[in-house]
Structures are given as structure tokens and as C-alpha cells.
Amino acid sequence: FKKINNIKGINFSKRFSTMVERYNDRNEVDILKGEIFDDFANEILNMIQEIKDEHKSHDKMGITIEEKAIFDILQSLTIRYEFNYPYEKLITLSKKIKEIIDDKVHYVDWYAKDNIKAELQFELVVLLDKYGYPPVTHDEAYNNILKQAKNFKRLGNPINIEN
């Protein structure tokens, strides 16, 4: 899932690791209790359903799965740096960023070419500024978006995790 949506994938990975640690750190008395295993299994099943729901969430938002990954990057930065940014404006900005990425990543080995990455960075910074996205996060937004764009290019088409 990290390849499809790095931000959400990291979140799910951390949550899963925490669940496994809690399960492994149970008391000796609880080791043989079936309900402990049942609780753990239910947590895993719930997380699987959340991943499936997250994979489809872009449809409800009216954007592509790639645009949703960009949206999540931008939204995570608003949370981290505690600034408000309108939801609809994030949707629009995500779509515009995806257009810029599509324009740049069709070149062979685009990720290895400094001039293309520089153009992409310049266009993203100008776009973020135009939409009033706080400049304190421009570099971090660019780096996260670049990483996500590289993942999408490598994948070709997003993975289907419906079943």
C-alpha cells in the first residue's frame, strides 16, 4: 500500500507493528487464552477492511487514486504544521499537482534527470504559492510528492487490492 499511497501505507505499517508488539508482549498468563488471539485476529481483519476502504476512498472524493495520494501528502503536512487549509482547495491543488507530474514523468528516466526534477520542483513551488499553501512546507511537500510520483511510475497502474 506504501507504493500506492506512501502516507497512508506508513500509517498502516506503524499501526500493524504496534498491534504485533502488543500481541507479542502479552503476559505469560494470557499466552494460552483464546480470546487474546481472537482479539488480535479481529484487529487484523478490521485493518484489512480499513485498507480496502482507503483504497476506494478516492472514488468518494471524486479524484483518482494518484490524486488521493497527493491529497494525503498535503493534508498530512497541514496536520503536522498545524495550519488550516480548505478541503476543496486541497482537492483542486492535488489535481493540479497531478497534472504537473503527468507532464514531467513521461520522459524516460525522468527521475534521474536533474533538469526535469528542477522543473518539477519549480512548477510545484509556484503552484503551491499560487494556492496559498504555506511556504514552510514547500520542500517537504516536493520531496514527498517526488517520492510518490516515482512510486507510481514504477507501478504503472495501481495495484488492485479488492480481494
mmCIF file with all atom_site columns, C-alpha atoms in Angstrom:
data_model
loop_
_atom_site.group_PDB
_atom_site.id
_atom_site.type_symbol
_atom_site.label_atom_id
_atom_site.label_alt_id
_atom_site.label_comp_id
_atom_site.label_asym_id
_atom_site.label_entity_id
_atom_site.label_seq_id
_atom_site.pdbx_PDB_ins_code
_atom_site.Cartn_x
_atom_site.Cartn_y
_atom_site.Cartn_z
_atom_site.occupancy
_atom_site.B_iso_or_equiv
_atom_site.pdbx_formal_charge
_atom_site.auth_seq_id
_atom_site.auth_comp_id
_atom_site.auth_asym_id
_atom_site.auth_atom_id
_atom_site.pdbx_PDB_model_num
ATOM 1   C CA . PHE A 1 1   ? 0.000   0.000   0.000   1.00 0.00 ? 1   PHE A CA 1
ATOM 2   C CA . LYS A 1 2   ? 3.003   2.313   0.530   1.00 0.00 ? 2   LYS A CA 1
ATOM 3   C CA . LYS A 1 3   ? 3.615   2.245   -3.224  1.00 0.00 ? 3   LYS A CA 1
ATOM 4   C CA . ILE A 1 4   ? 0.039   3.339   -3.908  1.00 0.00 ? 4   ILE A CA 1
ATOM 5   C CA . ASN A 1 5   ? -0.189  5.892   -1.103  1.00 0.00 ? 5   ASN A CA 1
ATOM 6   C CA . ASN A 1 6   ? 3.024   6.322   0.877   1.00 0.00 ? 6   ASN A CA 1
ATOM 7   C CA . ILE A 1 7   ? 1.493   8.418   3.675   1.00 0.00 ? 7   ILE A CA 1
ATOM 8   C CA . LYS A 1 8   ? -1.382  6.017   4.370   1.00 0.00 ? 8   LYS A CA 1
ATOM 9   C CA . GLY A 1 9   ? 0.895   2.998   3.877   1.00 0.00 ? 9   GLY A CA 1
ATOM 10  C CA . ILE A 1 10  ? 3.286   4.228   6.558   1.00 0.00 ? 10  ILE A CA 1
ATOM 11  C CA . ASN A 1 11  ? 0.364   4.855   8.898   1.00 0.00 ? 11  ASN A CA 1
ATOM 12  C CA . PHE A 1 12  ? -0.991  1.322   8.375   1.00 0.00 ? 12  PHE A CA 1
ATOM 13  C CA . SER A 1 13  ? 2.502   -0.176  8.813   1.00 0.00 ? 13  SER A CA 1
ATOM 14  C CA . LYS A 1 14  ? 3.016   1.618   12.131  1.00 0.00 ? 14  LYS A CA 1
ATOM 15  C CA . ARG A 1 15  ? -0.395  0.557   13.397  1.00 0.00 ? 15  ARG A CA 1
ATOM 16  C CA . PHE A 1 16  ? 0.258   -3.054  12.387  1.00 0.00 ? 16  PHE A CA 1
ATOM 17  C CA . SER A 1 17  ? 3.657   -3.049  14.113  1.00 0.00 ? 17  SER A CA 1
ATOM 18  C CA . THR A 1 18  ? 2.037   -1.705  17.278  1.00 0.00 ? 18  THR A CA 1
ATOM 19  C CA . MET A 1 19  ? -0.597  -4.472  17.171  1.00 0.00 ? 19  MET A CA 1
ATOM 20  C CA . VAL A 1 20  ? 2.062   -7.159  16.748  1.00 0.00 ? 20  VAL A CA 1
ATOM 21  C CA . GLU A 1 21  ? 4.160   -5.716  19.595  1.00 0.00 ? 21  GLU A CA 1
ATOM 22  C CA . ARG A 1 22  ? 1.122   -5.670  21.904  1.00 0.00 ? 22  ARG A CA 1
ATOM 23  C CA . TYR A 1 23  ? 0.351   -9.263  20.965  1.00 0.00 ? 23  TYR A CA 1
ATOM 24  C CA . ASN A 1 24  ? 3.945   -10.400 21.494  1.00 0.00 ? 24  ASN A CA 1
ATOM 25  C CA . ASP A 1 25  ? 4.241   -8.552  24.821  1.00 0.00 ? 25  ASP A CA 1
ATOM 26  C CA . ARG A 1 26  ? 1.244   -10.227 26.445  1.00 0.00 ? 26  ARG A CA 1
ATOM 27  C CA . ASN A 1 27  ? 1.562   -11.736 29.949  1.00 0.00 ? 27  ASN A CA 1
ATOM 28  C CA . GLU A 1 28  ? 2.542   -15.349 30.488  1.00 0.00 ? 28  GLU A CA 1
ATOM 29  C CA . VAL A 1 29  ? -0.889  -15.893 31.993  1.00 0.00 ? 29  VAL A CA 1
ATOM 30  C CA . ASP A 1 30  ? -2.531  -14.633 28.799  1.00 0.00 ? 30  ASP A CA 1
ATOM 31  C CA . ILE A 1 31  ? -0.400  -16.650 26.356  1.00 0.00 ? 31  ILE A CA 1
ATOM 32  C CA . LEU A 1 32  ? -2.825  -19.544 26.145  1.00 0.00 ? 32  LEU A CA 1
ATOM 33  C CA . LYS A 1 33  ? -6.042  -17.526 26.317  1.00 0.00 ? 33  LYS A CA 1
ATOM 34  C CA . GLY A 1 34  ? -8.012  -17.883 23.118  1.00 0.00 ? 34  GLY A CA 1
ATOM 35  C CA . GLU A 1 35  ? -9.723  -14.519 23.436  1.00 0.00 ? 35  GLU A CA 1
ATOM 36  C CA . ILE A 1 36  ? -6.348  -12.748 23.188  1.00 0.00 ? 36  ILE A CA 1
ATOM 37  C CA . PHE A 1 37  ? -5.736  -14.422 19.845  1.00 0.00 ? 37  PHE A CA 1
ATOM 38  C CA . ASP A 1 38  ? -9.325  -13.703 18.768  1.00 0.00 ? 38  ASP A CA 1
ATOM 39  C CA . ASP A 1 39  ? -8.925  -10.015 19.635  1.00 0.00 ? 39  ASP A CA 1
ATOM 40  C CA . PHE A 1 40  ? -5.677  -9.863  17.660  1.00 0.00 ? 40  PHE A CA 1
ATOM 41  C CA . ALA A 1 41  ? -7.251  -11.607 14.671  1.00 0.00 ? 41  ALA A CA 1
ATOM 42  C CA . ASN A 1 42  ? -10.217 -9.199  14.777  1.00 0.00 ? 42  ASN A CA 1
ATOM 43  C CA . GLU A 1 43  ? -7.861  -6.203  14.866  1.00 0.00 ? 43  GLU A CA 1
ATOM 44  C CA . ILE A 1 44  ? -6.067  -7.530  11.790  1.00 0.00 ? 44  ILE A CA 1
ATOM 45  C CA . LEU A 1 45  ? -9.352  -8.149  9.965   1.00 0.00 ? 45  LEU A CA 1
ATOM 46  C CA . ASN A 1 46  ? -10.525 -4.636  10.830  1.00 0.00 ? 46  ASN A CA 1
ATOM 47  C CA . MET A 1 47  ? -7.285  -3.190  9.489   1.00 0.00 ? 47  MET A CA 1
ATOM 48  C CA . ILE A 1 48  ? -7.629  -5.170  6.265   1.00 0.00 ? 48  ILE A CA 1
ATOM 49  C CA . GLN A 1 49  ? -11.109 -3.695  5.829   1.00 0.00 ? 49  GLN A CA 1
ATOM 50  C CA . GLU A 1 50  ? -9.752  -0.196  6.538   1.00 0.00 ? 50  GLU A CA 1
ATOM 51  C CA . ILE A 1 51  ? -7.086  -0.705  3.859   1.00 0.00 ? 51  ILE A CA 1
ATOM 52  C CA . LYS A 1 52  ? -9.735  -1.824  1.369   1.00 0.00 ? 52  LYS A CA 1
ATOM 53  C CA . ASP A 1 53  ? -11.899 1.184   2.289   1.00 0.00 ? 53  ASP A CA 1
ATOM 54  C CA . GLU A 1 54  ? -8.924  3.532   1.977   1.00 0.00 ? 54  GLU A CA 1
ATOM 55  C CA . HIS A 1 55  ? -8.088  2.061   -1.412  1.00 0.00 ? 55  HIS A CA 1
ATOM 56  C CA . LYS A 1 56  ? -11.569 3.062   -2.636  1.00 0.00 ? 56  LYS A CA 1
ATOM 57  C CA . SER A 1 57  ? -11.772 6.406   -0.795  1.00 0.00 ? 57  SER A CA 1
ATOM 58  C CA . HIS A 1 58  ? -10.657 8.409   -3.817  1.00 0.00 ? 58  HIS A CA 1
ATOM 59  C CA . ASP A 1 59  ? -13.907 7.499   -5.607  1.00 0.00 ? 59  ASP A CA 1
ATOM 60  C CA . LYS A 1 60  ? -15.989 9.164   -2.905  1.00 0.00 ? 60  LYS A CA 1
ATOM 61  C CA . MET A 1 61  ? -13.824 12.266  -3.195  1.00 0.00 ? 61  MET A CA 1
ATOM 62  C CA . GLY A 1 62  ? -14.166 12.441  -6.979  1.00 0.00 ? 62  GLY A CA 1
ATOM 63  C CA . ILE A 1 63  ? -10.430 12.143  -7.630  1.00 0.00 ? 63  ILE A CA 1
ATOM 64  C CA . THR A 1 64  ? -8.043  9.493   -8.930  1.00 0.00 ? 64  THR A CA 1
ATOM 65  C CA . ILE A 1 65  ? -6.045  7.227   -6.655  1.00 0.00 ? 65  ILE A CA 1
ATOM 66  C CA . GLU A 1 66  ? -2.897  9.178   -7.582  1.00 0.00 ? 66  GLU A CA 1
ATOM 67  C CA . GLU A 1 67  ? -4.563  12.494  -6.720  1.00 0.00 ? 67  GLU A CA 1
ATOM 68  C CA . LYS A 1 68  ? -5.687  10.977  -3.400  1.00 0.00 ? 68  LYS A CA 1
ATOM 69  C CA . ALA A 1 69  ? -2.071  10.087  -2.582  1.00 0.00 ? 69  ALA A CA 1
ATOM 70  C CA . ILE A 1 70  ? -1.064  13.704  -3.271  1.00 0.00 ? 70  ILE A CA 1
ATOM 71  C CA . PHE A 1 71  ? -4.044  14.946  -1.240  1.00 0.00 ? 71  PHE A CA 1
ATOM 72  C CA . ASP A 1 72  ? -2.894  12.818  1.709   1.00 0.00 ? 72  ASP A CA 1
ATOM 73  C CA . ILE A 1 73  ? 0.633   14.229  1.463   1.00 0.00 ? 73  ILE A CA 1
ATOM 74  C CA . LEU A 1 74  ? -0.653  17.793  1.527   1.00 0.00 ? 74  LEU A CA 1
ATOM 75  C CA . GLN A 1 75  ? -3.186  17.083  4.261   1.00 0.00 ? 75  GLN A CA 1
ATOM 76  C CA . SER A 1 76  ? -0.581  15.334  6.451   1.00 0.00 ? 76  SER A CA 1
ATOM 77  C CA . LEU A 1 77  ? 1.577   18.449  6.280   1.00 0.00 ? 77  LEU A CA 1
ATOM 78  C CA . THR A 1 78  ? -1.352  20.662  7.334   1.00 0.00 ? 78  THR A CA 1
ATOM 79  C CA . ILE A 1 79  ? -1.751  18.430  10.382  1.00 0.00 ? 79  ILE A CA 1
ATOM 80  C CA . ARG A 1 80  ? 1.968   18.262  11.167  1.00 0.00 ? 80  ARG A CA 1
ATOM 81  C CA . TYR A 1 81  ? 2.456   22.017  10.904  1.00 0.00 ? 81  TYR A CA 1
ATOM 82  C CA . GLU A 1 82  ? -0.953  22.859  12.383  1.00 0.00 ? 82  GLU A CA 1
ATOM 83  C CA . PHE A 1 83  ? -2.370  25.115  9.710   1.00 0.00 ? 83  PHE A CA 1
ATOM 84  C CA . ASN A 1 84  ? -5.852  25.167  8.253   1.00 0.00 ? 84  ASN A CA 1
ATOM 85  C CA . TYR A 1 85  ? -6.296  24.697  4.556   1.00 0.00 ? 85  TYR A CA 1
ATOM 86  C CA . PRO A 1 86  ? -9.732  24.281  2.958   1.00 0.00 ? 86  PRO A CA 1
ATOM 87  C CA . TYR A 1 87  ? -10.691 20.736  1.944   1.00 0.00 ? 87  TYR A CA 1
ATOM 88  C CA . GLU A 1 88  ? -11.946 21.733  -1.523  1.00 0.00 ? 88  GLU A CA 1
ATOM 89  C CA . LYS A 1 89  ? -8.786  23.727  -2.149  1.00 0.00 ? 89  LYS A CA 1
ATOM 90  C CA . LEU A 1 90  ? -6.712  20.636  -1.237  1.00 0.00 ? 90  LEU A CA 1
ATOM 91  C CA . ILE A 1 91  ? -8.709  18.608  -3.768  1.00 0.00 ? 91  ILE A CA 1
ATOM 92  C CA . THR A 1 92  ? -8.118  21.205  -6.503  1.00 0.00 ? 92  THR A CA 1
ATOM 93  C CA . LEU A 1 93  ? -4.444  21.559  -5.620  1.00 0.00 ? 93  LEU A CA 1
ATOM 94  C CA . SER A 1 94  ? -3.993  17.762  -5.697  1.00 0.00 ? 94  SER A CA 1
ATOM 95  C CA . LYS A 1 95  ? -5.473  17.637  -9.205  1.00 0.00 ? 95  LYS A CA 1
ATOM 96  C CA . LYS A 1 96  ? -3.228  20.469  -10.414 1.00 0.00 ? 96  LYS A CA 1
ATOM 97  C CA . ILE A 1 97  ? -0.129  18.814  -8.943  1.00 0.00 ? 97  ILE A CA 1
ATOM 98  C CA . LYS A 1 98  ? -1.040  15.543  -10.676 1.00 0.00 ? 98  LYS A CA 1
ATOM 99  C CA . GLU A 1 99  ? -1.240  17.428  -13.997 1.00 0.00 ? 99  GLU A CA 1
ATOM 100 C CA . ILE A 1 100 ? 2.262   18.821  -13.465 1.00 0.00 ? 100 ILE A CA 1
ATOM 101 C CA . ILE A 1 101 ? 3.601   15.378  -12.557 1.00 0.00 ? 101 ILE A CA 1
ATOM 102 C CA . ASP A 1 102 ? 1.999   13.781  -15.615 1.00 0.00 ? 102 ASP A CA 1
ATOM 103 C CA . ASP A 1 103 ? 3.658   16.402  -17.792 1.00 0.00 ? 103 ASP A CA 1
ATOM 104 C CA . LYS A 1 104 ? 7.119   15.589  -16.403 1.00 0.00 ? 104 LYS A CA 1
ATOM 105 C CA . VAL A 1 105 ? 7.170   11.829  -15.750 1.00 0.00 ? 105 VAL A CA 1
ATOM 106 C CA . HIS A 1 106 ? 6.512   10.723  -19.303 1.00 0.00 ? 106 HIS A CA 1
ATOM 107 C CA . TYR A 1 107 ? 10.205  11.251  -20.089 1.00 0.00 ? 107 TYR A CA 1
ATOM 108 C CA . VAL A 1 108 ? 12.422  8.181   -19.952 1.00 0.00 ? 108 VAL A CA 1
ATOM 109 C CA . ASP A 1 109 ? 14.455  8.124   -16.719 1.00 0.00 ? 109 ASP A CA 1
ATOM 110 C CA . TRP A 1 110 ? 12.825  11.397  -15.629 1.00 0.00 ? 110 TRP A CA 1
ATOM 111 C CA . TYR A 1 111 ? 13.787  10.721  -12.015 1.00 0.00 ? 111 TYR A CA 1
ATOM 112 C CA . ALA A 1 112 ? 17.492  10.569  -12.864 1.00 0.00 ? 112 ALA A CA 1
ATOM 113 C CA . LYS A 1 113 ? 17.469  13.858  -14.788 1.00 0.00 ? 113 LYS A CA 1
ATOM 114 C CA . ASP A 1 114 ? 18.235  16.838  -12.593 1.00 0.00 ? 114 ASP A CA 1
ATOM 115 C CA . ASN A 1 115 ? 16.805  19.327  -15.066 1.00 0.00 ? 115 ASN A CA 1
ATOM 116 C CA . ILE A 1 116 ? 13.399  17.596  -15.084 1.00 0.00 ? 116 ILE A CA 1
ATOM 117 C CA . LYS A 1 117 ? 13.362  17.331  -11.300 1.00 0.00 ? 117 LYS A CA 1
ATOM 118 C CA . ALA A 1 118 ? 14.307  21.015  -11.068 1.00 0.00 ? 118 ALA A CA 1
ATOM 119 C CA . GLU A 1 119 ? 11.467  21.947  -13.436 1.00 0.00 ? 119 GLU A CA 1
ATOM 120 C CA . LEU A 1 120 ? 9.070   19.824  -11.435 1.00 0.00 ? 120 LEU A CA 1
ATOM 121 C CA . GLN A 1 121 ? 10.193  21.410  -8.177  1.00 0.00 ? 121 GLN A CA 1
ATOM 122 C CA . PHE A 1 122 ? 9.929   24.931  -9.613  1.00 0.00 ? 122 PHE A CA 1
ATOM 123 C CA . GLU A 1 123 ? 6.441   24.310  -11.014 1.00 0.00 ? 123 GLU A CA 1
ATOM 124 C CA . LEU A 1 124 ? 5.274   22.735  -7.747  1.00 0.00 ? 124 LEU A CA 1
ATOM 125 C CA . VAL A 1 125 ? 6.596   25.600  -5.631  1.00 0.00 ? 125 VAL A CA 1
ATOM 126 C CA . VAL A 1 126 ? 4.932   28.149  -7.934  1.00 0.00 ? 126 VAL A CA 1
ATOM 127 C CA . LEU A 1 127 ? 1.653   26.207  -7.802  1.00 0.00 ? 127 LEU A CA 1
ATOM 128 C CA . LEU A 1 128 ? 1.782   25.800  -4.014  1.00 0.00 ? 128 LEU A CA 1
ATOM 129 C CA . ASP A 1 129 ? 2.454   29.516  -3.674  1.00 0.00 ? 129 ASP A CA 1
ATOM 130 C CA . LYS A 1 130 ? -0.357  30.391  -6.101  1.00 0.00 ? 130 LYS A CA 1
ATOM 131 C CA . TYR A 1 131 ? -2.787  28.364  -3.986  1.00 0.00 ? 131 TYR A CA 1
ATOM 132 C CA . GLY A 1 132 ? -1.529  29.861  -0.730  1.00 0.00 ? 132 GLY A CA 1
ATOM 133 C CA . TYR A 1 133 ? -0.108  26.613  0.576   1.00 0.00 ? 133 TYR A CA 1
ATOM 134 C CA . PRO A 1 134 ? 2.297   27.665  3.377   1.00 0.00 ? 134 PRO A CA 1
ATOM 135 C CA . PRO A 1 135 ? 5.896   28.001  2.170   1.00 0.00 ? 135 PRO A CA 1
ATOM 136 C CA . VAL A 1 136 ? 7.334   26.406  5.311   1.00 0.00 ? 136 VAL A CA 1
ATOM 137 C CA . THR A 1 137 ? 6.390   23.030  3.839   1.00 0.00 ? 137 THR A CA 1
ATOM 138 C CA . HIS A 1 138 ? 7.315   23.505  0.162   1.00 0.00 ? 138 HIS A CA 1
ATOM 139 C CA . ASP A 1 139 ? 10.497  21.410  0.293   1.00 0.00 ? 139 ASP A CA 1
ATOM 140 C CA . GLU A 1 140 ? 8.883   18.695  2.344   1.00 0.00 ? 140 GLU A CA 1
ATOM 141 C CA . ALA A 1 141 ? 5.818   18.681  0.074   1.00 0.00 ? 141 ALA A CA 1
ATOM 142 C CA . TYR A 1 142 ? 8.054   18.490  -3.001  1.00 0.00 ? 142 TYR A CA 1
ATOM 143 C CA . ASN A 1 143 ? 10.155  15.623  -1.606  1.00 0.00 ? 143 ASN A CA 1
ATOM 144 C CA . ASN A 1 144 ? 7.090   13.598  -0.600  1.00 0.00 ? 144 ASN A CA 1
ATOM 145 C CA . ILE A 1 145 ? 5.349   14.253  -3.920  1.00 0.00 ? 145 ILE A CA 1
ATOM 146 C CA . LEU A 1 146 ? 8.511   13.326  -5.845  1.00 0.00 ? 146 LEU A CA 1
ATOM 147 C CA . LYS A 1 147 ? 8.784   10.059  -3.927  1.00 0.00 ? 147 LYS A CA 1
ATOM 148 C CA . GLN A 1 148 ? 5.117   9.273   -4.599  1.00 0.00 ? 148 GLN A CA 1
ATOM 149 C CA . ALA A 1 149 ? 5.472   10.128  -8.313  1.00 0.00 ? 149 ALA A CA 1
ATOM 150 C CA . LYS A 1 150 ? 8.448   7.781   -8.544  1.00 0.00 ? 150 LYS A CA 1
ATOM 151 C CA . ASN A 1 151 ? 6.390   5.004   -6.927  1.00 0.00 ? 151 ASN A CA 1
ATOM 152 C CA . PHE A 1 152 ? 3.537   5.496   -9.385  1.00 0.00 ? 152 PHE A CA 1
ATOM 153 C CA . LYS A 1 153 ? 5.858   5.483   -12.375 1.00 0.00 ? 153 LYS A CA 1
ATOM 154 C CA . ARG A 1 154 ? 7.388   2.227   -11.144 1.00 0.00 ? 154 ARG A CA 1
ATOM 155 C CA . LEU A 1 155 ? 3.959   0.649   -10.599 1.00 0.00 ? 155 LEU A CA 1
ATOM 156 C CA . GLY A 1 156 ? 2.491   1.623   -13.938 1.00 0.00 ? 156 GLY A CA 1
ATOM 157 C CA . ASN A 1 157 ? -1.088  1.029   -12.831 1.00 0.00 ? 157 ASN A CA 1
ATOM 158 C CA . PRO A 1 158 ? -2.110  0.992   -9.172  1.00 0.00 ? 158 PRO A CA 1
ATOM 159 C CA . ILE A 1 159 ? -2.364  -2.414  -7.550  1.00 0.00 ? 159 ILE A CA 1
ATOM 160 C CA . ASN A 1 160 ? -5.852  -3.866  -7.161  1.00 0.00 ? 160 ASN A CA 1
ATOM 161 C CA . ILE A 1 161 ? -6.411  -4.953  -3.558  1.00 0.00 ? 161 ILE A CA 1
ATOM 162 C CA . GLU A 1 162 ? -10.146 -5.558  -3.832  1.00 0.00 ? 162 GLU A CA 1
ATOM 163 C CA . ASN A 1 163 ? -9.905  -9.209  -2.765  1.00 0.00 ? 163 ASN A CA 1
#
